[in-house]
C-alpha cells in the first residue's frame, strides 16, 4: 500500500509542478504550487519524517505561497501571453532537458545510490540540537531573513500603490468666471 501511495503522491507532485510552470494565470499557478507542496509533505509522511512534513506545510504551503498570493493580488497581475516560441527559447529548452536526462541517467546508471555510513540519531534528539543552534548560532541570519522579507513586502506595497495625478481645473473659454 505504501508503494501505491508513493506513486500517487509523486504523480500529483510532478503534475502540479508542471502546471505551475505552464499555467498562464499567476493565481492558478500559486494554487498548483500549494497542491504540489502538500503532496510533497505527504511523501515526507510516507518516509516517516513528520517534522519535515509539518515544516513543509507550515513554511512553504502556509507562509510562502500565501505571500505569493498576497503579492499577486496586490499587483493585480494579469495572465501572460503564453509560451514564447522564439528559436533561442526552444534551443535552451532542448539543451536543459537533455542535461536533466543525462544527469538523471548518470546518477542512476550504477543501479543504486551509495548507502550512508553513519547511523541515524535517535528520534527527537536532532530536533533539540536543531532548535538550540537555530536560536543561538544562527540567530542573526534568522533575524536578517525576517527583516529582508519585511522590506520586500513593504517594497511591493509601495510599488503597487497607484498615484493619481491631480486634476487641474480647466479654464473656461470666456477667460474667467462671470457672475
C-alpha positions as a printed Julia matrix, in Angstrom:
179×3 Matrix{Float64}:
   0.0    0.0     0.0
   2.89   2.35    0.75
   4.25   1.9    -2.77
   0.9    2.79   -4.32
   0.61   5.92   -2.15
   4.15   6.9    -3.07
   3.39   6.72   -6.79
   0.13   8.64   -6.35
   1.72  11.46   -4.34
   4.76  11.57   -6.64
   2.5   11.87   -9.69
   0.49  14.63   -8.01
   3.71  16.48   -7.09
   5.16  16.26  -10.58
   1.87  17.05  -12.31
   1.19  20.12  -10.21
   4.8   21.3   -10.57
   4.4   21.08  -14.34
   1.12  23.01  -14.12
   2.85  25.72  -12.04
   5.3   26.3   -14.86
   2.79  26.14  -17.71
  -0.12  27.99  -16.1
  -0.97  31.31  -17.72
  -2.77  32.67  -14.66
  -0.49  33.52  -11.73
  -3.14  32.75   -9.11
  -3.78  29.31  -10.6
  -0.03  28.71  -10.65
   0.19  29.57   -6.95
  -2.69  27.2    -6.18
  -0.96  24.39   -8.09
   2.17  25.18   -6.07
   0.21  24.69   -2.83
  -1.05  21.28   -4.03
   2.49  20.32   -5.06
   3.84  21.28   -1.63
   1.09  19.33    0.13
   1.79  16.23   -1.97
   5.48  16.58   -1.16
   4.61  16.79    2.54
   2.66  13.56    2.07
   5.8   11.97    0.67
   7.65  13.06    3.81
   4.95  11.4     5.93
   5.43   8.18    3.95
   9.14   8.39    4.77
   8.21   8.82    8.45
   9.81  12.25    8.53
   6.97  14.01   10.29
   8.95  17.1    11.25
   9.83  17.84    7.62
   6.2   17.25    6.62
   4.93  19.76    9.18
   7.61  22.29    8.23
   6.74  21.79    4.55
   3.09  22.58    5.21
   3.65  25.46    7.63
   6.53  27.25    5.94
   6.04  26.59    2.24
   2.36  25.85    1.72
   1.36  28.21    4.51
   3.64  31.2     4.56
   5.47  31.4     1.24
   2.53  30.68   -1.04
   0.26  32.99    0.94
   2.9   35.69    0.48
   2.98  34.92   -3.27
  -0.8   35.17   -3.47
  -0.73  38.42   -1.5
   1.81  39.92   -3.89
  -0.05  38.63   -6.96
  -3.34  40.09   -5.79
  -1.7   43.33   -4.67
  -0.01  43.86   -8.03
  -3.11  42.75   -9.96
  -1.07  40.55  -12.29
  -2.86  39.53  -15.45
  -2.33  36.29  -17.38
   0.7   36.11  -19.64
   0.66  35.88  -23.4
   1.51  32.19  -23.31
   4.61  30.27  -24.17
   7.29  32.02  -26.2
   8.24  30.19  -29.38
  11.48  32.0   -30.17
  14.31  29.84  -31.54
  16.62  30.69  -28.63
  13.93  29.65  -26.14
  13.38  26.35  -27.92
  17.13  25.66  -28.09
  17.58  26.46  -24.4
  14.66  24.18  -23.5
  16.08  21.28  -25.52
  19.56  21.71  -24.02
  18.23  21.92  -20.45
  16.04  18.83  -20.91
  19.0   16.92  -22.37
  21.17  17.94  -19.41
  18.42  16.9   -17.0
  18.02  13.46  -18.56
  21.78  12.98  -18.87
  22.23  13.88  -15.2
  19.49  11.5   -14.11
  20.93   8.72  -16.25
  24.44   9.37  -14.92
  23.25   9.34  -11.31
  21.23   6.12  -11.62
  23.46   4.19  -14.04
  25.09   2.22  -11.22
  21.69   0.85  -10.19
  21.59   2.28   -6.69
  22.79   5.25   -4.73
  25.54   4.75   -2.14
  24.32   3.94    1.36
  25.12   6.37    4.17
  27.81   5.12    6.51
  26.56   6.77    9.7
  23.76   5.58   11.94
  20.63   7.67   12.25
  20.28   9.55   15.55
  17.53   8.7    17.97
  14.14  10.25   17.13
  13.78  13.7    18.68
  17.48  14.06   19.52
  18.19  16.09   16.39
  15.26  18.46   16.92
  16.56  19.74   20.25
  20.02  20.45   18.89
  18.5   21.94   15.73
  16.32  24.32   17.73
  19.17  25.23   20.05
  21.55  26.02   17.2
  18.83  27.91   15.33
  18.29  30.33   18.21
  21.92  30.64   19.32
  24.41  30.17   16.49
  22.1   31.16   13.61
  20.03  33.84   15.36
  21.44  36.71   13.3
  20.78  35.06    9.9
  17.22  34.26   11.01
  16.61  37.89   12.01
  18.18  39.2     8.8
  15.96  36.87    6.74
  12.86  38.12    8.56
  13.94  41.73    8.02
  14.55  41.12    4.3
  11.07  39.6     3.93
   9.59  42.63    5.69
  11.47  45.03    3.41
  10.38  43.05    0.33
   6.75  43.19    1.42
   6.94  46.95    2.04
   8.61  47.38   -1.36
   5.78  45.5    -3.08
   3.2   47.66   -1.35
   4.99  50.86   -2.36
   5.48  49.69   -5.96
   1.87  48.63   -6.34
   0.41  51.88   -5.0
  -1.19  53.86   -7.76
  -0.66  57.58   -7.54
  -3.47  59.53   -9.16
  -2.47  62.68  -10.98
  -4.1   65.79   -9.51
  -6.69  67.21  -11.82
  -6.02  70.77  -12.94
  -9.2   72.81  -13.32
  -9.81  73.75  -16.93
 -10.06  77.42  -17.76
 -13.31  78.5   -19.37
 -13.38  79.78  -22.9
 -14.51  83.25  -21.81
 -11.38  83.96  -19.8
 -12.87  83.7   -16.35
 -15.96  83.27  -14.22
 -18.86  85.59  -14.87
 -21.22  86.36  -12.13
